[in-house]
Amino acid sequence: MNHITNINLSNSDWNTTSEDLIVTGVYEEKTLSPQAKLIDSSTKHIFTKAIESGDVNGKVGTSHTFYYDSKILVLIGLGSKKNYDGNVARIVSGNASRLAITKGKNSFAMECLCSGNVKHCQSIGEGLVLGSYEFLGYKTKNQKSSKLKSVTIVGCDSDLIKKGFEIGKSVCLARDLGNHPGNISTPSKLAEVAKEIATEGGMKLTVFDRKEFTEMGMGGLAGVSQGTDEPPKFIIMEYMGGEQEKPKVLVGKGLTFDAGGISIKSAGKMDEMKYDMCGSTVVLGVFKAIAALKPKMNIVGIIPSTENLLGGKAYKPGDILKAYNGKTIEILNTDAEGRVILSDALSYASKHYDPEYILDFATLTGAVLAALGHIATGIMGTDDNLINEVKKSSKSTGEKVWELPLWPEFCKQVESNIADVKNTGAAGQAGTIAGAAFLKEFVGNEIPWVHFDIAGTAWGVKPDSINPKNSATGWGVRLVLDLLEI
Ligand code: BES
Ligand code: MG
Ligand code: ZN
């Protein structure tokens, strides 16, 4: 709800900024960043003296504040110089924003902590925005929301900082949508945000309502949404910035609240099911960045969106639904609804776009939390090359993935006795893989596809300088942008 929205870049030195808070850095080897060196020599060596006194260790997460004339000069720890990479740069930039918040600032200045290596500049822009993110807007009393809005970078004016800044803002949009409760982040709200992004980025937007998608044969989404009066939506965004090339398609689960349906969830922590639309926010976050950065490529985003509630019209265990590709689905648990709405989205993508590949993002299974905790996203797919590309991007953005096997033995477990597939696997076994095995039935045979189960990583992760407490993370936006080479 709050984050830095303004960034000024300047290639000149620290003494040209009028900001009173200026952040520079020190490595564990006790060497200073370029601007810190300049400050040191024009301040009778305040930094060197502190280092010589043994107070400064340069570890990531540490900071030392010096008051000199009317300036507040801060040295933050950059860790060991030989380990300094994009992931560290992002974390330390997040630390700088957190520090400015602690000091009650509206704005501050920071040296671009790339030490002349421009390949870190993007991470620095990202870290500054992500570190400044807070979601406190619903508190009407004792408002502690920060005022931090603006940062001035000194010592470097690489365009990559701006790019990182735009990407950071896109992740914050994904976080905001995830953090808003189910009564605010509704399917209609997702469609509205898609409209704003489409207008900004010159994209085509199509939104099918209940009547339309039902008539079109999307029996999965129609079935799950039967139990709610909140209008469901099937949202399609098309960005065609490339030549005659196949589009890449991103699909995201937009389940804005998951009560489990007739197979109802237990009450404890049911509130956390407001995060069940975080697959859709990966898509919206990526499209937000695309609108700003306008890459030359073709990308389609598809979001099936509804609530999963209980009531006289709700779908039931035992029901059989027909998905958009004509396959029949036996419902054995109405709480396994994500895969059911995704069946239509994957079928639609496969039928209409001749995609280069499809990626889908979904908070699909509690089982992925048992397997990988809040640490890594479970990935499964049909194409080793694409999976390897995903793993590579994961390393460079610091968003961890772990591949689970999608072997034929697992795929057999979603065969139904009376329909084509059933929406559960073998009881108590390999639940995350069963989810992927089900989805695979709706992806065209020749289309490379990777499924991301983000139920553990989309929220609930251990807080650090770029991930606040009790917040959606926006997991995946940066990874996808890296994969798309935007
Ligand atoms: N939205 C849940 C998965 C989930 C669980 C997300 C915990 C975030 C945290 C999904 O719709 C679901 O309920 N899945 C069931 C599937 C089962 C009934 C086969 C599950 O994981 O229990
Ligand atoms: Mg569910
Ligand atoms: Zn769900």
mmCIF file of N, CA and C in Angstrom, residues 264-320:
data_model
loop_
_atom_site.group_PDB
_atom_site.id
_atom_site.type_symbol
_atom_site.label_atom_id
_atom_site.label_comp_id
_atom_site.label_asym_id
_atom_site.label_seq_id
_atom_site.Cartn_x
_atom_site.Cartn_y
_atom_site.Cartn_z
ATOM 1 N N ILE A 264 -15.741 -28.395 3.023
ATOM 2 C CA ILE A 264 -15.299 -27.133 3.658
ATOM 3 C C ILE A 264 -13.981 -27.276 4.427
ATOM 4 N N LYS A 265 -13.193 -26.211 4.415
ATOM 5 C CA LYS A 265 -11.944 -26.167 5.186
ATOM 6 C C LYS A 265 -12.266 -25.960 6.659
ATOM 7 N N SER A 266 -11.327 -26.263 7.550
ATOM 8 C CA SER A 266 -11.551 -25.950 8.968
ATOM 9 C C SER A 266 -11.358 -24.440 9.164
ATOM 10 N N ALA A 267 -11.965 -23.923 10.252
ATOM 11 C CA ALA A 267 -12.038 -22.468 10.421
ATOM 12 C C ALA A 267 -10.685 -21.821 10.696
ATOM 13 N N GLY A 268 -9.839 -22.519 11.459
ATOM 14 C CA GLY A 268 -8.544 -21.940 11.822
ATOM 15 C C GLY A 268 -7.778 -21.579 10.565
ATOM 16 N N LYS A 269 -7.335 -20.334 10.494
ATOM 17 C CA LYS A 269 -6.520 -19.859 9.368
ATOM 18 C C LYS A 269 -7.252 -19.842 8.024
ATOM 19 N N MET A 270 -8.595 -20.015 8.040
ATOM 20 C CA MET A 270 -9.279 -19.944 6.742
ATOM 21 C C MET A 270 -9.074 -18.567 6.106
ATOM 22 N N ASP A 271 -8.875 -17.543 6.981
ATOM 23 C CA ASP A 271 -8.632 -16.187 6.463
ATOM 24 C C ASP A 271 -7.456 -16.146 5.476
ATOM 25 N N GLU A 272 -6.490 -17.070 5.688
ATOM 26 C CA GLU A 272 -5.317 -17.060 4.801
ATOM 27 C C GLU A 272 -5.687 -17.394 3.355
ATOM 28 N N MET A 273 -6.878 -17.912 3.166
ATOM 29 C CA MET A 273 -7.287 -18.269 1.803
ATOM 30 C C MET A 273 -7.646 -17.054 0.949
ATOM 31 N N LYS A 274 -7.462 -15.848 1.515
ATOM 32 C CA LYS A 274 -7.520 -14.653 0.662
ATOM 33 C C LYS A 274 -6.310 -14.620 -0.286
ATOM 34 N N TYR A 275 -5.243 -15.357 0.092
ATOM 35 C CA TYR A 275 -4.043 -15.393 -0.755
ATOM 36 C C TYR A 275 -4.186 -16.348 -1.939
ATOM 37 N N ASP A 276 -5.376 -16.941 -2.095
ATOM 38 C CA ASP A 276 -5.521 -17.990 -3.100
ATOM 39 C C ASP A 276 -5.618 -17.446 -4.523
ATOM 40 N N MET A 277 -5.439 -16.125 -4.644
ATOM 41 C CA MET A 277 -5.425 -15.530 -5.990
ATOM 42 C C MET A 277 -4.018 -15.071 -6.373
ATOM 43 N N CYS A 278 -3.020 -15.519 -5.609
ATOM 44 C CA CYS A 278 -1.660 -15.028 -5.863
ATOM 45 C C CYS A 278 -1.065 -15.558 -7.169
ATOM 46 N N GLY A 279 -1.635 -16.599 -7.730
ATOM 47 C CA GLY A 279 -1.213 -17.008 -9.075
ATOM 48 C C GLY A 279 -1.576 -15.918 -10.078
ATOM 49 N N SER A 280 -2.779 -15.372 -9.923
ATOM 50 C CA SER A 280 -3.223 -14.332 -10.856
ATOM 51 C C SER A 280 -2.381 -13.065 -10.715
ATOM 52 N N THR A 281 -1.858 -12.827 -9.513
ATOM 53 C CA THR A 281 -1.089 -11.588 -9.343
ATOM 54 C C THR A 281 0.320 -11.706 -9.934
ATOM 55 N N VAL A 282 0.787 -12.938 -10.139
ATOM 56 C CA VAL A 282 2.040 -13.093 -10.892
ATOM 57 C C VAL A 282 1.791 -12.569 -12.311
ATOM 58 N N VAL A 283 0.657 -12.982 -12.887
ATOM 59 C CA VAL A 283 0.330 -12.555 -14.247
ATOM 60 C C VAL A 283 0.149 -11.029 -14.294
ATOM 61 N N LEU A 284 -0.629 -10.489 -13.352
ATOM 62 C CA LEU A 284 -0.879 -9.040 -13.374
ATOM 63 C C LEU A 284 0.398 -8.251 -13.113
ATOM 64 N N GLY A 285 1.236 -8.748 -12.193
ATOM 65 C CA GLY A 285 2.505 -8.071 -11.911
ATOM 66 C C GLY A 285 3.394 -8.051 -13.148
ATOM 67 N N VAL A 286 3.494 -9.188 -13.825
ATOM 68 C CA VAL A 286 4.322 -9.254 -15.035
ATOM 69 C C VAL A 286 3.763 -8.301 -16.100
ATOM 70 N N PHE A 287 2.455 -8.285 -16.268
ATOM 71 C CA PHE A 287 1.860 -7.405 -17.283
ATOM 72 C C PHE A 287 2.028 -5.927 -16.922
ATOM 73 N N LYS A 288 2.025 -5.633 -15.636
ATOM 74 C CA LYS A 288 2.280 -4.246 -15.200
ATOM 75 C C LYS A 288 3.694 -3.826 -15.629
ATOM 76 N N ALA A 289 4.653 -4.731 -15.423
ATOM 77 C CA ALA A 289 6.031 -4.409 -15.830
ATOM 78 C C ALA A 289 6.133 -4.308 -17.351
ATOM 79 N N ILE A 290 5.412 -5.183 -18.043
ATOM 80 C CA ILE A 290 5.421 -5.141 -19.512
ATOM 81 C C ILE A 290 4.867 -3.798 -20.010
ATOM 82 N N ALA A 291 3.807 -3.322 -19.352
ATOM 83 C CA ALA A 291 3.209 -2.044 -19.754
ATOM 84 C C ALA A 291 4.224 -0.910 -19.623
ATOM 85 N N ALA A 292 5.073 -0.998 -18.596
ATOM 86 C CA ALA A 292 6.065 0.061 -18.391
ATOM 87 C C ALA A 292 7.267 -0.107 -19.308
ATOM 88 N N LEU A 293 7.698 -1.359 -19.529
ATOM 89 C CA LEU A 293 8.977 -1.593 -20.207
ATOM 90 C C LEU A 293 8.833 -1.880 -21.697
ATOM 91 N N LYS A 294 7.612 -2.197 -22.121
ATOM 92 C CA LYS A 294 7.278 -2.389 -23.541
ATOM 93 C C LYS A 294 8.292 -3.239 -24.333
ATOM 94 N N PRO A 295 8.478 -4.500 -23.921
ATOM 95 C CA PRO A 295 9.420 -5.355 -24.656
ATOM 96 C C PRO A 295 8.857 -5.742 -26.026
ATOM 97 N N LYS A 296 9.780 -6.134 -26.942
ATOM 98 C CA LYS A 296 9.325 -6.554 -28.280
ATOM 99 C C LYS A 296 9.036 -8.042 -28.259
ATOM 100 N N MET A 297 7.878 -8.448 -27.795
ATOM 101 C CA MET A 297 7.501 -9.862 -27.779
ATOM 102 C C MET A 297 6.002 -9.980 -27.611
ATOM 103 N N ASN A 298 5.493 -11.199 -27.838
ATOM 104 C CA ASN A 298 4.056 -11.437 -27.709
ATOM 105 C C ASN A 298 3.781 -12.256 -26.452
ATOM 106 N N ILE A 299 2.935 -11.727 -25.596
ATOM 107 C CA ILE A 299 2.632 -12.414 -24.342
ATOM 108 C C ILE A 299 1.139 -12.329 -24.057
ATOM 109 N N VAL A 300 0.593 -13.464 -23.652
ATOM 110 C CA VAL A 300 -0.827 -13.515 -23.308
ATOM 111 C C VAL A 300 -0.946 -13.906 -21.833
ATOM 112 N N GLY A 301 -1.858 -13.258 -21.116
ATOM 113 C CA GLY A 301 -2.122 -13.606 -19.712
ATOM 114 C C GLY A 301 -3.569 -14.041 -19.557
ATOM 115 N N ILE A 302 -3.786 -15.145 -18.866
ATOM 116 C CA ILE A 302 -5.153 -15.653 -18.691
ATOM 117 C C ILE A 302 -5.422 -15.913 -17.210
ATOM 118 N N ILE A 303 -6.526 -15.361 -16.722
ATOM 119 C CA ILE A 303 -6.864 -15.484 -15.298
ATOM 120 C C ILE A 303 -8.309 -15.942 -15.126
ATOM 121 N N PRO A 304 -8.523 -17.198 -14.717
ATOM 122 C CA PRO A 304 -9.865 -17.598 -14.319
ATOM 123 C C PRO A 304 -10.051 -17.178 -12.861
ATOM 124 N N SER A 305 -11.160 -16.486 -12.567
ATOM 125 C CA SER A 305 -11.278 -15.912 -11.235
ATOM 126 C C SER A 305 -12.679 -16.084 -10.643
ATOM 127 N N THR A 306 -12.712 -16.604 -9.424
ATOM 128 C CA THR A 306 -13.979 -16.763 -8.703
ATOM 129 C C THR A 306 -13.677 -16.977 -7.223
ATOM 130 N N GLU A 307 -14.735 -17.006 -6.411
ATOM 131 C CA GLU A 307 -14.623 -17.499 -5.035
ATOM 132 C C GLU A 307 -15.010 -18.974 -5.045
ATOM 133 N N ASN A 308 -14.643 -19.689 -3.972
ATOM 134 C CA ASN A 308 -15.086 -21.078 -3.809
ATOM 135 C C ASN A 308 -15.860 -21.162 -2.491
ATOM 136 N N LEU A 309 -17.177 -21.067 -2.577
ATOM 137 C CA LEU A 309 -17.999 -20.993 -1.364
ATOM 138 C C LEU A 309 -18.975 -22.171 -1.284
ATOM 139 N N LEU A 310 -19.808 -22.113 -0.259
ATOM 140 C CA LEU A 310 -20.814 -23.170 -0.042
ATOM 141 C C LEU A 310 -22.205 -22.548 -0.159
ATOM 142 N N GLY A 311 -23.154 -23.362 -0.521
ATOM 143 C CA GLY A 311 -24.516 -22.842 -0.575
ATOM 144 C C GLY A 311 -25.389 -23.765 -1.390
ATOM 145 N N GLY A 312 -26.636 -23.384 -1.521
ATOM 146 C CA GLY A 312 -27.611 -24.232 -2.211
ATOM 147 C C GLY A 312 -27.284 -24.489 -3.663
ATOM 148 N N LYS A 313 -26.464 -23.580 -4.254
ATOM 149 C CA LYS A 313 -26.150 -23.785 -5.675
ATOM 150 C C LYS A 313 -24.745 -24.354 -5.876
ATOM 151 N N ALA A 314 -24.019 -24.519 -4.770
ATOM 152 C CA ALA A 314 -22.606 -24.898 -4.892
ATOM 153 C C ALA A 314 -22.416 -26.263 -5.550
ATOM 154 N N TYR A 315 -21.301 -26.439 -6.252
ATOM 155 C CA TYR A 315 -20.998 -27.756 -6.832
ATOM 156 C C TYR A 315 -20.660 -28.734 -5.716
ATOM 157 N N LYS A 316 -20.821 -30.015 -5.991
ATOM 158 C CA LYS A 316 -20.778 -31.030 -4.931
ATOM 159 C C LYS A 316 -19.791 -32.155 -5.265
ATOM 160 N N PRO A 317 -19.281 -32.830 -4.240
ATOM 161 C CA PRO A 317 -18.487 -34.042 -4.498
ATOM 162 C C PRO A 317 -19.357 -35.026 -5.285
ATOM 163 N N GLY A 318 -18.765 -35.633 -6.280
ATOM 164 C CA GLY A 318 -19.528 -36.551 -7.132
ATOM 165 C C GLY A 318 -19.984 -35.917 -8.426
ATOM 166 N N ASP A 319 -20.101 -34.592 -8.446
ATOM 167 C CA ASP A 319 -20.501 -33.906 -9.686
ATOM 168 C C ASP A 319 -19.489 -34.198 -10.794
ATOM 169 N N ILE A 320 -19.993 -34.179 -12.017
ATOM 170 C CA ILE A 320 -19.080 -34.293 -13.160
ATOM 171 C C ILE A 320 -19.217 -33.045 -14.018
#
